XYZ file of C-alpha atoms in Angstrom:
242
model
C -10.880 -0.613 4.249
C -10.750 -3.633 6.576
C -10.085 -4.072 10.306
C -6.624 -5.213 11.398
C -6.602 -8.982 12.041
C -3.964 -11.351 13.429
C -3.633 -13.218 10.133
C -3.198 -10.757 7.191
C -4.609 -13.329 4.764
C -7.888 -13.268 6.746
C -8.504 -9.547 6.130
C -11.652 -9.474 3.994
C -13.596 -6.570 2.526
C -17.104 -6.512 3.990
C -20.130 -6.470 1.698
C -21.092 -3.036 3.047
C -17.670 -1.554 2.286
C -17.587 -3.165 -1.169
C -21.032 -1.749 -1.953
C -19.906 1.755 -0.950
C -16.776 1.498 -3.098
C -18.794 0.167 -6.026
C -21.219 3.106 -5.820
C -18.334 5.551 -5.577
C -16.560 4.010 -8.562
C -19.778 4.268 -10.607
C -19.867 8.072 -10.341
C -18.935 9.657 -13.655
C -16.793 12.352 -12.079
C -14.916 10.033 -9.745
C -11.883 7.876 -10.430
C -11.266 5.313 -7.699
C -8.004 3.539 -6.969
C -6.827 1.044 -4.354
C -3.120 1.102 -3.532
C -1.776 -1.633 -1.274
C 1.310 -3.445 -0.064
C -0.316 -6.716 -1.124
C 0.428 -8.374 -4.448
C -1.569 -6.933 -7.339
C -3.501 -10.094 -8.145
C -4.351 -10.553 -4.476
C -5.703 -7.040 -3.942
C -7.730 -7.218 -7.162
C -9.231 -10.529 -6.039
C -9.985 -9.322 -2.498
C -11.593 -6.049 -3.648
C -13.405 -7.495 -6.636
C -14.394 -4.105 -8.068
C -14.014 -3.871 -11.864
C -12.842 -0.879 -13.878
C -10.897 0.884 -11.127
C -7.193 1.555 -10.661
C -5.151 -0.895 -8.602
C -1.627 -0.718 -7.240
C 0.059 -3.683 -5.585
C 3.428 -4.201 -3.915
C 3.454 -0.579 -2.688
C 2.998 0.666 -6.241
C 5.605 -1.461 -8.008
C 2.742 -3.308 -9.746
C -0.053 -1.279 -11.350
C -3.364 -2.084 -13.038
C -4.374 0.693 -15.427
C -6.791 0.549 -18.382
C -7.186 -3.217 -17.968
C -3.447 -3.898 -18.148
C -0.876 -4.987 -15.593
C 2.241 -2.853 -15.510
C 5.381 -3.510 -13.489
C 8.059 -0.930 -12.828
C 10.867 -1.997 -15.159
C 13.640 -1.149 -12.712
C 12.052 -3.434 -10.123
C 12.044 -6.552 -12.309
C 15.801 -7.038 -12.010
C 15.396 -7.343 -8.221
C 13.227 -10.469 -8.480
C 16.133 -12.980 -8.112
C 17.564 -11.045 -5.161
C 14.209 -10.855 -3.366
C 13.627 -14.562 -3.912
C 17.045 -15.350 -2.421
C 16.562 -13.004 0.522
C 13.121 -14.461 1.204
C 14.428 -18.024 1.370
C 17.329 -17.105 3.647
C 15.186 -14.992 5.952
C 12.582 -17.775 6.172
C 15.355 -20.166 7.217
C 16.610 -17.809 9.937
C 13.103 -17.239 11.318
C 11.995 -20.851 11.053
C 11.929 -21.324 14.827
C 9.261 -18.657 15.407
C 5.750 -20.085 15.094
C 4.134 -16.636 14.998
C 6.179 -15.358 12.054
C 5.303 -15.535 8.380
C 7.676 -14.413 5.625
C 5.591 -13.428 2.613
C 7.433 -13.454 -0.708
C 5.500 -11.061 -2.955
C 7.954 -11.247 -5.836
C 9.189 -7.682 -5.954
C 8.954 -7.142 -2.186
C 9.077 -9.155 1.035
C 6.953 -8.821 4.174
C 7.798 -10.350 7.545
C 4.536 -10.580 9.517
C 4.956 -10.959 13.288
C 1.517 -10.001 14.608
C 1.133 -13.423 16.251
C 4.414 -13.162 18.193
C 4.758 -12.448 21.899
C 6.544 -9.274 23.000
C 9.733 -11.217 23.741
C 9.619 -12.994 20.388
C 8.919 -9.726 18.564
C 12.140 -8.202 19.901
C 14.182 -11.218 18.776
C 12.490 -11.344 15.357
C 13.178 -7.666 14.673
C 16.802 -8.049 15.768
C 17.270 -10.917 13.309
C 15.566 -8.947 10.534
C 17.650 -5.823 11.121
C 20.900 -7.778 11.247
C 19.947 -9.619 8.080
C 18.980 -6.577 6.016
C 21.671 -4.159 7.284
C 24.393 -5.248 4.790
C 21.926 -4.979 1.898
C 20.839 -1.532 3.060
C 24.467 -0.417 3.202
C 24.911 -1.663 -0.365
C 21.766 0.300 -1.271
C 20.109 -2.788 -2.627
C 17.075 -2.811 -0.350
C 14.948 -0.317 1.549
C 13.301 -1.264 4.831
C 10.195 0.189 6.471
C 8.191 -0.865 9.523
C 4.420 -1.059 9.372
C 1.757 -2.444 11.679
C 3.447 -5.603 12.951
C 5.186 -6.031 9.597
C 8.786 -5.587 8.454
C 8.793 -4.524 4.800
C 11.747 -5.105 2.466
C 11.653 -3.359 -0.915
C 14.090 -2.635 -3.749
C 16.151 0.475 -3.049
C 14.958 2.407 -6.065
C 13.241 5.821 -6.109
C 9.658 4.586 -6.236
C 6.919 4.664 -3.610
C 3.176 5.113 -3.177
C 3.494 8.844 -3.815
C 5.025 8.239 -7.227
C 2.390 5.593 -7.915
C -0.325 8.194 -7.255
C 1.387 10.564 -9.704
C 1.463 7.771 -12.285
C -2.261 7.112 -11.799
C -3.088 10.787 -12.290
C -1.088 10.962 -15.521
C -3.100 8.079 -16.981
C -6.420 9.875 -16.593
C -7.947 11.550 -19.659
C -8.422 15.044 -18.217
C -6.138 17.641 -16.729
C -4.900 16.507 -13.308
C -5.093 20.096 -12.119
C -8.910 19.961 -12.119
C -9.127 17.037 -9.735
C -9.467 16.983 -5.999
C -7.223 14.123 -4.933
C -8.237 12.308 -1.746
C -5.873 9.734 -0.245
C -6.748 7.622 2.780
C -4.088 5.411 4.360
C -3.051 3.859 7.659
C 0.527 2.679 7.149
C 4.066 4.024 7.150
C 4.351 3.531 3.401
C 1.352 5.845 2.898
C 3.349 8.843 4.151
C 4.977 9.283 0.706
C 1.515 9.479 -0.852
C 0.380 12.018 1.743
C 3.240 14.310 0.685
C 2.313 13.978 -2.998
C -1.369 14.666 -2.334
C -0.674 17.725 -0.171
C 1.452 19.220 -2.950
C -1.662 19.027 -5.126
C -3.741 20.630 -2.365
C -5.655 17.402 -1.907
C -6.923 15.691 1.216
C -4.292 13.500 2.884
C -6.075 11.451 5.549
C -4.387 9.199 8.112
C -6.464 6.419 9.652
C -6.011 5.319 13.252
C -4.226 6.758 16.252
C -4.196 10.355 17.370
C -0.513 10.283 18.300
C 2.658 10.134 16.254
C 3.968 12.255 13.444
C 2.326 12.103 10.041
C 2.367 14.074 6.804
C -1.420 13.784 6.623
C -3.591 16.856 7.167
C -6.579 14.983 8.601
C -7.281 11.881 10.673
C -10.027 9.279 10.858
C -10.352 6.913 13.816
C -10.862 3.662 11.921
C -12.743 1.620 9.351
C -16.182 2.855 10.437
C -15.242 6.504 9.887
C -13.619 5.658 6.544
C -16.835 4.004 5.427
C -18.869 7.041 6.532
C -16.655 9.378 4.518
C -16.776 7.154 1.426
C -20.552 6.883 1.773
C -20.814 10.673 1.882
C -18.605 11.024 -1.196
C -20.634 8.375 -3.051
C -23.827 10.400 -2.605
C -22.433 13.844 -3.405
C -22.865 15.702 -6.656
C -19.340 16.946 -7.464
C -18.519 19.861 -9.703
C -14.884 18.974 -10.072
C -13.433 15.561 -10.663
C -12.240 13.518 -7.732
C -9.478 10.942 -7.764
C -9.470 8.863 -4.591
C -6.763 6.333 -3.748
């Protein structure tokens, strides 16, 4: 929905993109959701679109029917994540281009502002730090676009969050065309879920590399064009887009 920027906190939704999403969300036969690695309150504030579904922290936090829901199994990891965040921040303190983001249930190490040499050292420190916790099956690690993600090692991901969203809707999920657009490693789980429902799994960016998605879009401009098209279509069946 937004271009990649050096500082993740500077990624803002443009007025044009917000207008398209608002029109799409207003369609009676469309249910719109935004699922992100950001904290729930942050993504709701940045998007600013009322009465839609939101998922934060890779789906560990959910906003459905005007209520915040947190995966119960994830709550017990809060003290561990807080401790890991403080220790990792201490170990990476010497790198000016690194930011350790404590999102409560998950941690993100952003290194987009690092040089190539620094990036290699940062990732080595991160891998060495998380390896014992991975062996203990306490955390799960994924790599995104210049970000090292640390999550609780419990069977929950964006794919399961999509399933949860669909179960909250008032009509039969079998009648809906599910469209999922994503650009990150953590979106691959959602692509698998959507394909099982014969929906459209769309990967954004890059024509190379393996993906579970069935389709690709080049970037934000093409995403906006697709959403604009969907916002002006008369649909016979219901659409759930995340």
